[in-house]
Coordinates of C-alpha atoms in Angstrom, one line a residue:
F1 CA 50.8 38.8 -39.0
L2 CA 47.7 40.9 -38.2
M3 CA 44.2 39.9 -39.1
R4 CA 41.7 42.7 -39.4
A5 CA 38.1 41.9 -39.6
G6 CA 34.8 43.7 -39.1
K7 CA 31.3 44.5 -40.2
G8 CA 30.2 47.8 -41.5
L9 CA 33.6 48.9 -42.6
D10 CA 34.1 51.3 -45.6
E11 CA 34.5 48.4 -48.1
R12 CA 33.1 44.9 -48.6
M13 CA 36.4 43.0 -49.2
A14 CA 38.2 39.9 -48.1
E15 CA 41.9 39.8 -48.8
V16 CA 45.2 38.6 -47.3
R17 CA 48.0 41.1 -47.3
I18 CA 51.5 39.9 -46.7
P19 CA 53.9 42.9 -46.1
F20 CA 57.6 42.1 -46.5
K21 CA 59.8 43.2 -43.6
P22 CA 62.0 46.1 -44.5
Q23 CA 65.6 45.2 -44.9
S24 CA 68.7 47.4 -44.7
F25 CA 69.1 47.4 -48.5
N26 CA 65.6 48.9 -48.8
N27 CA 67.1 52.2 -47.7
I28 CA 68.7 52.5 -51.1
I29 CA 65.3 53.1 -52.7
P30 CA 62.8 55.1 -50.7
G31 CA 59.2 54.0 -50.5
A32 CA 56.7 51.6 -48.9
S33 CA 57.5 48.0 -48.1
N34 CA 56.9 45.4 -50.7
E35 CA 53.6 43.5 -50.3
L36 CA 51.9 40.4 -51.7
V37 CA 48.1 40.8 -51.8
L38 CA 45.7 37.8 -52.3
R39 CA 42.2 39.2 -52.9
I40 CA 39.5 36.6 -52.1
Q41 CA 36.4 38.7 -52.8
P42 CA 35.2 40.7 -54.6
D43 CA 37.1 40.4 -57.9
E44 CA 39.6 37.6 -57.0
A45 CA 43.2 38.6 -57.8
V46 CA 46.8 38.2 -56.8
F47 CA 49.1 41.2 -56.9
F48 CA 52.6 42.1 -55.8
K49 CA 53.2 45.7 -54.9
Y50 CA 56.8 46.8 -54.7
Q51 CA 59.1 49.8 -55.2
N52 CA 61.2 49.8 -58.4
K53 CA 64.0 52.0 -59.5
V54 CA 62.9 54.2 -62.4
P55 CA 64.9 53.6 -65.5
G56 CA 67.6 56.2 -66.0
W57 CA 70.7 57.6 -64.3
D58 CA 69.1 58.8 -61.0
P59 CA 69.8 56.0 -58.5
K60 CA 67.4 57.5 -55.9
K61 CA 64.4 57.8 -58.2
A62 CA 61.8 55.0 -57.5
A63 CA 58.2 54.4 -58.2
P64 CA 55.6 52.0 -56.8
V65 CA 54.8 49.1 -59.3
V66 CA 52.0 46.6 -59.2
M67 CA 52.2 43.2 -60.8
D68 CA 48.5 42.3 -61.2
M69 CA 46.8 39.0 -62.0
S70 CA 43.1 39.4 -61.7
Y71 CA 40.5 37.0 -63.1
T72 CA 38.5 39.9 -64.7
N73 CA 41.6 41.1 -66.5
S74 CA 43.1 37.7 -67.4
F75 CA 39.8 36.1 -68.4
P76 CA 37.7 39.1 -69.6
D77 CA 35.1 37.0 -71.6
M78 CA 34.6 34.3 -68.9
Y79 CA 32.0 34.2 -66.1
V80 CA 33.7 33.9 -62.7
A81 CA 31.3 32.5 -60.1
D82 CA 31.6 33.9 -56.6
A83 CA 32.5 31.7 -53.6
Y84 CA 28.9 30.8 -52.6
E85 CA 28.0 29.9 -56.2
R86 CA 30.9 27.5 -56.4
M87 CA 30.2 26.0 -53.0
F88 CA 26.5 25.4 -53.8
L89 CA 27.3 24.0 -57.2
N90 CA 29.9 21.6 -55.9
T91 CA 27.6 20.5 -53.1
A92 CA 24.8 19.8 -55.6
K93 CA 27.4 17.7 -57.6
G94 CA 28.4 15.8 -54.5
D95 CA 31.9 17.3 -54.5
G96 CA 33.0 18.0 -50.9
S97 CA 36.5 19.3 -51.7
L98 CA 35.6 22.8 -50.5
F99 CA 34.6 21.5 -47.1
V100 CA 36.9 20.7 -44.2
G101 CA 37.9 17.1 -43.5
S102 CA 37.7 15.6 -40.0
A103 CA 41.5 15.7 -39.5
E104 CA 41.6 19.4 -40.4
L105 CA 38.6 20.1 -38.1
T106 CA 40.3 18.3 -35.2
E107 CA 43.5 20.3 -35.8
A108 CA 41.5 23.6 -35.9
W109 CA 39.9 22.8 -32.5
R110 CA 43.3 21.9 -31.1
I111 CA 44.7 25.2 -32.1
F112 CA 41.7 27.4 -31.2
T113 CA 40.4 25.8 -28.0
P114 CA 43.1 27.5 -25.8
L115 CA 42.3 30.8 -27.4
L116 CA 38.5 30.3 -26.8
Q117 CA 39.2 29.4 -23.2
E118 CA 41.3 32.5 -22.7
I119 CA 38.5 34.6 -24.2
D120 CA 36.0 33.0 -21.8
A121 CA 38.3 33.6 -18.8
K122 CA 39.4 37.2 -19.6
R123 CA 36.2 38.4 -21.2
P124 CA 37.9 41.1 -23.4
Q125 CA 35.5 43.8 -24.7
P126 CA 35.2 44.2 -28.5
V127 CA 36.3 47.4 -30.0
I128 CA 33.3 49.5 -30.9
Y129 CA 33.7 51.6 -34.1
P130 CA 31.5 53.8 -36.2
F131 CA 29.8 52.4 -39.2
G132 CA 31.7 53.0 -42.5
V133 CA 35.2 53.5 -41.1
R134 CA 38.3 52.2 -43.0
V135 CA 39.8 50.8 -39.9
P136 CA 38.8 50.9 -36.2
A137 CA 40.5 53.6 -34.1
G138 CA 43.8 52.4 -32.7
M139 CA 44.4 49.6 -35.2
D140 CA 47.1 51.4 -37.1
A141 CA 48.9 52.3 -33.8
F142 CA 48.6 48.7 -32.6
A143 CA 50.1 47.5 -35.9
A144 CA 53.0 50.0 -35.7
K145 CA 53.7 49.1 -32.1
H146 CA 54.1 45.4 -33.1
K147 CA 56.1 46.4 -36.2
I148 CA 53.4 45.2 -38.6
V149 CA 53.2 47.5 -41.6

């Protein structure tokens, strides 16, 4: 997987995109890879993007289709609090379920400590990019090199 993160990009958005690896049978219908998208903010949603054969006799005619479940479309008359509102409200109510437990915190440190040590040892330089870009220069080439679509 590839995690892209940055400040000052062209959109304020947090989402997880899971592209499906192309398979040999995908060559039957031309188009982009299928992708599951989990949007965390803004406008929480889950959608599945895929190529679908267009009804009819032409076996090579396909079109992109999106199965969309967004809170604003599914619950149009409901107020959906953002992540910080839910966190502060749960904290005020004494509900700690949105916070990490000690076992999860210990496991996170076990996983990330070697990475932090490597960063300290190698001192990699951050990629500097202009304010408002969609993606930092070189990121698409890096993804393609590692076969991440």
